PDB file of C-alpha atoms and ligand atoms in Angstrom:
ATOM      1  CA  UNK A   1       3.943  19.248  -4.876  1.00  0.00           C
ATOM      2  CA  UNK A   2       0.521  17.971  -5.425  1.00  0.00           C
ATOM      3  CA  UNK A   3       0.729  16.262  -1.922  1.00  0.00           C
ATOM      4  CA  UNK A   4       1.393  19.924  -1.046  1.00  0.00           C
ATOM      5  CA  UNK A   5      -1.292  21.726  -3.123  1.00  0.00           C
ATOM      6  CA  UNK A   6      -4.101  18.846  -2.215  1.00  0.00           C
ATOM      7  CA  UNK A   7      -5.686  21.036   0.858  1.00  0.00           C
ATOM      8  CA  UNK A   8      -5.423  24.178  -1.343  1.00  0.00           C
ATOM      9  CA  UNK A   9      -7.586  22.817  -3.925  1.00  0.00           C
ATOM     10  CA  UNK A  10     -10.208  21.093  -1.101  1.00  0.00           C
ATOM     11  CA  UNK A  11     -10.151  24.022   0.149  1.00  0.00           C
ATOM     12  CA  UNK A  12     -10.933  26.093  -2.632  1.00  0.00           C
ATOM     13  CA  UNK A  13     -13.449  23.621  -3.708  1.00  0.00           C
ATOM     14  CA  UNK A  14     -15.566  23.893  -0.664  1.00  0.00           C
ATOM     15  CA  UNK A  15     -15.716  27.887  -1.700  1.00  0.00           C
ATOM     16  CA  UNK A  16     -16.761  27.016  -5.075  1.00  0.00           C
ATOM     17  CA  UNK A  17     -18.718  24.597  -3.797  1.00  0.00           C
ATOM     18  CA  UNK A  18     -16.376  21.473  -6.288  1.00  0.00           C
ATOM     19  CA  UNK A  19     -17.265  18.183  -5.069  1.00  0.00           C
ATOM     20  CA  UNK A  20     -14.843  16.749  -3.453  1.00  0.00           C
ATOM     21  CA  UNK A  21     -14.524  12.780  -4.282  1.00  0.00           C
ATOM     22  CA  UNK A  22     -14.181  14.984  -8.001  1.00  0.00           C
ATOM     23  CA  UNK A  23     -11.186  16.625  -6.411  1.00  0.00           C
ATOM     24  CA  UNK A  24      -9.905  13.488  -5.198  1.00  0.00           C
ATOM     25  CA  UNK A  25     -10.372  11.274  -7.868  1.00  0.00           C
ATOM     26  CA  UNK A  26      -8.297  14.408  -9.735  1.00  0.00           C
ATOM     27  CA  UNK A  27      -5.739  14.150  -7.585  1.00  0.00           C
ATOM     28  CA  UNK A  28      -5.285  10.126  -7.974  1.00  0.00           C
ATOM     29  CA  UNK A  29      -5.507  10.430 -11.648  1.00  0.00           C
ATOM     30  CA  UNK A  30      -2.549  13.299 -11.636  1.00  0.00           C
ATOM     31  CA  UNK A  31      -0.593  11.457  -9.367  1.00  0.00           C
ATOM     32  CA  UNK A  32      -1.099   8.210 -11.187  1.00  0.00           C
ATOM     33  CA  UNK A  33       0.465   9.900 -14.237  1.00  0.00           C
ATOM     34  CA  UNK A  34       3.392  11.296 -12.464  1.00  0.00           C
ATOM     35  CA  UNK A  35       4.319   7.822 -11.149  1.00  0.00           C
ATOM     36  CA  UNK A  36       3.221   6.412 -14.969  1.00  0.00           C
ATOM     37  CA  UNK A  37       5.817   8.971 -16.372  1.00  0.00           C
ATOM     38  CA  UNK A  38       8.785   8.139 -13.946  1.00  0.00           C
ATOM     39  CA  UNK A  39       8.761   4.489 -15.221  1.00  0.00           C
ATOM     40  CA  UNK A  40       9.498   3.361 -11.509  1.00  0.00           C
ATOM     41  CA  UNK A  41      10.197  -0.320 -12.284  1.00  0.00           C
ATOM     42  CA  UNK A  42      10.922  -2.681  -9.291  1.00  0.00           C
ATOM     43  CA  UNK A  43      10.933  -6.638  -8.679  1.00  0.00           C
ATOM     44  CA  UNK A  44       7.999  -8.537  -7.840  1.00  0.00           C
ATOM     45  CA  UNK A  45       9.150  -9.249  -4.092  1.00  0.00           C
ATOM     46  CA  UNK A  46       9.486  -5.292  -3.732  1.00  0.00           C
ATOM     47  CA  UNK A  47       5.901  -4.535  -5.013  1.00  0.00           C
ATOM     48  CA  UNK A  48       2.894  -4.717  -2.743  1.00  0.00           C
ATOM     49  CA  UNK A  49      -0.776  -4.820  -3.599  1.00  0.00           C
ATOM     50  CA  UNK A  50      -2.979  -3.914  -0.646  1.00  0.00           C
ATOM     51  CA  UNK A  51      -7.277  -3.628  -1.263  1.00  0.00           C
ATOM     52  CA  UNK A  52      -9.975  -3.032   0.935  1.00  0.00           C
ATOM     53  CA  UNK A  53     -11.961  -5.575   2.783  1.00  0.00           C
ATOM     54  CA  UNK A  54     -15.222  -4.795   1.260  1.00  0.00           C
ATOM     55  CA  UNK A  55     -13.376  -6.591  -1.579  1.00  0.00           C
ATOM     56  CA  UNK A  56     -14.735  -9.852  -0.377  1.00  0.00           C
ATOM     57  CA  UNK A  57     -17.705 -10.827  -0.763  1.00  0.00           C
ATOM     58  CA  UNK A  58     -19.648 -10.029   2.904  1.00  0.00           C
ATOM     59  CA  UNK A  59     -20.714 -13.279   3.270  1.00  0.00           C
ATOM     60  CA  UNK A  60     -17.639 -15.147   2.580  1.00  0.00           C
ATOM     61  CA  UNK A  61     -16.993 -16.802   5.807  1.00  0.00           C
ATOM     62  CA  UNK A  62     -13.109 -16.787   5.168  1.00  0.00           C
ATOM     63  CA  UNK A  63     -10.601 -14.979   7.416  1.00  0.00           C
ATOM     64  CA  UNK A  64      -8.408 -13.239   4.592  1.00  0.00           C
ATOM     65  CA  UNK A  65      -6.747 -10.230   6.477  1.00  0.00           C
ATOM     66  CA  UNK A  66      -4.257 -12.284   8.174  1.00  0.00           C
ATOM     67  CA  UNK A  67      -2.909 -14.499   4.702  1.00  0.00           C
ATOM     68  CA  UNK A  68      -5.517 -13.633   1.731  1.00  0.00           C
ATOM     69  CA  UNK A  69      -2.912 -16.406   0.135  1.00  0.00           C
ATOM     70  CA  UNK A  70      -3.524 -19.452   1.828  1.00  0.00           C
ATOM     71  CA  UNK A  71      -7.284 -18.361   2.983  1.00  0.00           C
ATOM     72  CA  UNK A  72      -8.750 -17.973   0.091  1.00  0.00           C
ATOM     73  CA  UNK A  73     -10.719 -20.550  -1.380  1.00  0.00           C
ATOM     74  CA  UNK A  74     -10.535 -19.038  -4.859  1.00  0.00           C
ATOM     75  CA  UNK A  75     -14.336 -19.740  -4.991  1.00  0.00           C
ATOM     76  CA  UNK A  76     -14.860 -16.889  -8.140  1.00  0.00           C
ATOM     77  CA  UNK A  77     -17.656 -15.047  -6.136  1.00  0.00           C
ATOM     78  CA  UNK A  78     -15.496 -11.856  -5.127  1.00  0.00           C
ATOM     79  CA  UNK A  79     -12.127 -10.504  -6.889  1.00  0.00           C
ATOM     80  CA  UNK A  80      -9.894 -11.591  -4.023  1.00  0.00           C
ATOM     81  CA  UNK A  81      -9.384 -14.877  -5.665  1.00  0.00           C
ATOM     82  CA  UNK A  82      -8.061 -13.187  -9.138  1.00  0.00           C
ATOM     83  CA  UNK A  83      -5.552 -10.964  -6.801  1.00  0.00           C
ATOM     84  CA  UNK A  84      -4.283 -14.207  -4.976  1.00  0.00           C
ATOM     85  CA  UNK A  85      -4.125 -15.731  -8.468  1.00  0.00           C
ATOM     86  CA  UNK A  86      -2.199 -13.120  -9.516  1.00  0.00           C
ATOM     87  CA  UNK A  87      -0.116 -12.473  -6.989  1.00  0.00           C
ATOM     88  CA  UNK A  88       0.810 -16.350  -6.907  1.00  0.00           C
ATOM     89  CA  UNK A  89       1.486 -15.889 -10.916  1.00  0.00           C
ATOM     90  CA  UNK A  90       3.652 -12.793 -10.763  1.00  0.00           C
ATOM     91  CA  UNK A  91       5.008 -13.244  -7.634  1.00  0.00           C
ATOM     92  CA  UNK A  92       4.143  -9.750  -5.708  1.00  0.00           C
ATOM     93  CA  UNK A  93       3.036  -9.437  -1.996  1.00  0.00           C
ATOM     94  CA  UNK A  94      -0.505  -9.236  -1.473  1.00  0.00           C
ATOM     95  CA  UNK A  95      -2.649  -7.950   1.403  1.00  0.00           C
ATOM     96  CA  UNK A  96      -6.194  -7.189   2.228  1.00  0.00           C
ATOM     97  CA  UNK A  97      -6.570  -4.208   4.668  1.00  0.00           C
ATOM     98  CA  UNK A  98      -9.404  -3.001   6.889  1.00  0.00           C
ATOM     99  CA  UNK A  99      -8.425   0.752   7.289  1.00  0.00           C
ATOM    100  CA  UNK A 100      -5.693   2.995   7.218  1.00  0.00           C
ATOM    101  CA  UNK A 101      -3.731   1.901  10.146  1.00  0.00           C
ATOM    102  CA  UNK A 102      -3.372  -2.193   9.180  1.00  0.00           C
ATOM    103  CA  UNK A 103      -2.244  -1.074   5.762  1.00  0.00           C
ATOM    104  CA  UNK A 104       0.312   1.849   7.336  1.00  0.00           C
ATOM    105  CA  UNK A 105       1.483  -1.160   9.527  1.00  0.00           C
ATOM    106  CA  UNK A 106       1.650  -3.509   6.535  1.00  0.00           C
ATOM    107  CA  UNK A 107       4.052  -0.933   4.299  1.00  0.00           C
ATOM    108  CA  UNK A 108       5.916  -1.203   7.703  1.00  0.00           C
ATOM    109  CA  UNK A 109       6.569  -4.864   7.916  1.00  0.00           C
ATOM    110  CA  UNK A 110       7.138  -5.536   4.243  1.00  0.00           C
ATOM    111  CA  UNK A 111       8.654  -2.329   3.302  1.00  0.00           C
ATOM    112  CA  UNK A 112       8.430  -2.366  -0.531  1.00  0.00           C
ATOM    113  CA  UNK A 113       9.656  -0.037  -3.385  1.00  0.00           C
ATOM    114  CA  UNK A 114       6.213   0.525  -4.698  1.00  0.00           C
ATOM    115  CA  UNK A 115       2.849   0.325  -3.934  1.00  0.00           C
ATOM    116  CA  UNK A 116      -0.399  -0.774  -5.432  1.00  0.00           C
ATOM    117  CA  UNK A 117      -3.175   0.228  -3.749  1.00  0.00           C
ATOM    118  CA  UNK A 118      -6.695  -0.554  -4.474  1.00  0.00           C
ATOM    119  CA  UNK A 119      -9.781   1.667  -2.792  1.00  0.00           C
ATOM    120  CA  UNK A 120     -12.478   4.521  -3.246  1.00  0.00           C
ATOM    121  CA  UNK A 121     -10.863   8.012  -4.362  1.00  0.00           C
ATOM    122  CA  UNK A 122     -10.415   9.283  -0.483  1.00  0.00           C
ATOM    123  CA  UNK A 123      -8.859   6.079   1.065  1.00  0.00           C
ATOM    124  CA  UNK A 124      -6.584   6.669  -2.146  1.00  0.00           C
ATOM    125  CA  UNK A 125      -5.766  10.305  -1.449  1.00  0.00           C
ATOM    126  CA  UNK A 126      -5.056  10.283   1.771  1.00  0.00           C
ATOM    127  CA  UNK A 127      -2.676   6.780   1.305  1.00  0.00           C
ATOM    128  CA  UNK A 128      -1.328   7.705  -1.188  1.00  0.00           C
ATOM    129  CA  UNK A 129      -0.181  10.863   0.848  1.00  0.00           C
ATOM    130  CA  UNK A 130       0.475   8.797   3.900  1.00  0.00           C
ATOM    131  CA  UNK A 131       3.138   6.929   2.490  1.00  0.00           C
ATOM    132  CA  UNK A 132       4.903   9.664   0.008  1.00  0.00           C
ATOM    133  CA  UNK A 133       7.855   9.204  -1.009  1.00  0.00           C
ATOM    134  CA  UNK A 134       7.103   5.623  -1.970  1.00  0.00           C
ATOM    135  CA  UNK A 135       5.285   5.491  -5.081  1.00  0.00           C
ATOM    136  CA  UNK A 136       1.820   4.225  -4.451  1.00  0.00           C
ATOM    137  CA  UNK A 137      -0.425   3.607  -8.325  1.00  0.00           C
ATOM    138  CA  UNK A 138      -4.280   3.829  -7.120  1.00  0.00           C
ATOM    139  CA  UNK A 139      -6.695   2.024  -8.835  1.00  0.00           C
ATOM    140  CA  UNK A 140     -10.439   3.117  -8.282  1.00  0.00           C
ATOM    141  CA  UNK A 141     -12.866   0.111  -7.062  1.00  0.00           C
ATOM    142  CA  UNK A 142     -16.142  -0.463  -8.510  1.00  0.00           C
ATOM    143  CA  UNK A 143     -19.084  -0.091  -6.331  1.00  0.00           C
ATOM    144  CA  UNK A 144     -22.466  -1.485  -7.613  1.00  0.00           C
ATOM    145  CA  UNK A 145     -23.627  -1.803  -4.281  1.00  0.00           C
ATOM    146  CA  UNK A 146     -22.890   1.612  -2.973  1.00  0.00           C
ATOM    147  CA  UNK A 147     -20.010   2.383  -1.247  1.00  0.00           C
ATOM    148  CA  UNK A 148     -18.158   0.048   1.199  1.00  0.00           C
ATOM    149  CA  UNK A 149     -20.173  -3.060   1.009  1.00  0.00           C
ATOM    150  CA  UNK A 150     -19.147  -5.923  -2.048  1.00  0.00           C
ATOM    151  CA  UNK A 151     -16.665  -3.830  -4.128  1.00  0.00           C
ATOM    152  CA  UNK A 152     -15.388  -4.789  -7.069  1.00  0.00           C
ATOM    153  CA  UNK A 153     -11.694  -4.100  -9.003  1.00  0.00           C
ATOM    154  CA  UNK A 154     -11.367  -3.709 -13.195  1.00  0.00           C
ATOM    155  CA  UNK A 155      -8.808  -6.695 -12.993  1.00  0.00           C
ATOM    156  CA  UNK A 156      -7.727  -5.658 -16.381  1.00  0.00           C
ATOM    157  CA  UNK A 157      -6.550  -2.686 -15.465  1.00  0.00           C
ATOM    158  CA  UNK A 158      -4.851  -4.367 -12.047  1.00  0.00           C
ATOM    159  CA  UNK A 159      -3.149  -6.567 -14.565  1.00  0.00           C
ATOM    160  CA  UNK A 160      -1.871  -3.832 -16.355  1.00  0.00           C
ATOM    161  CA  UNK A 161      -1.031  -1.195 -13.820  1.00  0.00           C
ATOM    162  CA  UNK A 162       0.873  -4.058 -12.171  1.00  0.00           C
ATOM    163  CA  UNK A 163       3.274  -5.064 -15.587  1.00  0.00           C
ATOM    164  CA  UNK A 164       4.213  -1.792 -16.154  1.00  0.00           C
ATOM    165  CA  UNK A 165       5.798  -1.623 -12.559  1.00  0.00           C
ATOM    166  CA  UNK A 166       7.456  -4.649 -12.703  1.00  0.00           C
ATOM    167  CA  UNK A 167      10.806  -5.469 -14.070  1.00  0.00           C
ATOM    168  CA  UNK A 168      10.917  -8.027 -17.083  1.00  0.00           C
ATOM    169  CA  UNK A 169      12.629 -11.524 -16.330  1.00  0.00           C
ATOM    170  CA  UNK A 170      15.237 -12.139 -19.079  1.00  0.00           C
ATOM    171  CA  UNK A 171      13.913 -15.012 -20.933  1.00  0.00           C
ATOM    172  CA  UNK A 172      16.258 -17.878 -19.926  1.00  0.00           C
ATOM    173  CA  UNK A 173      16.223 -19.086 -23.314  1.00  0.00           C
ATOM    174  CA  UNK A 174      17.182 -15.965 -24.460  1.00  0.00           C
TER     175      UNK A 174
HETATM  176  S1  SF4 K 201     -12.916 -15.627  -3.782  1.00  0.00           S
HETATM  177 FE1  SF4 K 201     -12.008 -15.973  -1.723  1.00  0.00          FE
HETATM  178  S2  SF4 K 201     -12.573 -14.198  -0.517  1.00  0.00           S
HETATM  179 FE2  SF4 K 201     -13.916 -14.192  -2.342  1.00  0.00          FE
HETATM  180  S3  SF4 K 201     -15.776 -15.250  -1.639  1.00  0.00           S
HETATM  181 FE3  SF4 K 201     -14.411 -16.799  -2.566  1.00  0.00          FE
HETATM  182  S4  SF4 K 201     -13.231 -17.625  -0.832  1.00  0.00           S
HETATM  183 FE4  SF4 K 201     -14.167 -15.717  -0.150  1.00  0.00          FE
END
């Protein structure tokens, strides 16, 4: 429905003259809470994180698109190496992007139950949309540097968005 009502309210906000990353960052936040309140719960090998490329730090000399995983050096200077830490800790699939189409073709080849996606409010609306009816949580990056160009991700809030998709492992102690 909101997917649906989306070019309505655009629309109407150009007539009222509404800015529109206000609109979109609306729309993330409702659809975030409409994922948040069907407690969609899947396994770590069904959940994949994907995040921008101006994640990493523009100097980083690195090739991470291909395999963030074993690229990375971890070096601390740009939050890619907290997402491969993570995603090595909690055991999801993790990808860096550089557009639309490479992270279309990455929902493709690993087909999860649930997405993660991180980005600025319109590469979130309009993924988001692209790959309805899988669930996709956005999380907003942070951009000190204006827009595009050494992001960076609340990793807290990553953390967090992540647990509350994943299933709990029985304790095999009990
Ligand atoms: S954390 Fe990884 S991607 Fe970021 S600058 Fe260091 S090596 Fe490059």
């Amino acid at each position: 429905m909101i997917n649906l009502l989306f070019p309505i309210a655009v629309m109407m906000g150009k007539i009222f003259g509404f800015d529109r990353r206000k609109i979109e960052r609306s729309f993330v936040a409702v659809s975030n809470q409409i994922i948040h309140h069907q407690h969609i719960k899947v396994r770590p090998e069904e959940l994949l994180v994907v995040t921008p490329h101006c994640l990493q730090l523009a100097s980083c000399p690195h090739k991470i698109t291909r395999d963030p995983m074993a690229n990375c050096k971890r070096c601390g200077q740009c939050d890619i190496g907290a997402l491969v830490t993570l995603a090595e800790e909690m055991g999801f699939h993790f990808f860096v992007v550089t557009g639309g189409t490479l992270a279309r073709q990455t929902v493709k080849k690993i087909r999860p139950k649930a997405v993660l996606a991180i980005a600025c409010e319109r590469d979130l609306t309009s993924g988001i949309q692209d790959v309805y009816p899988l669930p996709a949580v956005g999380v907003m990056n942070i951009r000190p540097n204006g827009p595009c160009y050494n992001t960076h991700v609340d990793m807290q809030q990553v953390r967090s968005e992540i647990e509350s998709m994943l299933i709990k492992e029985e304790n095999e102690n009990g």
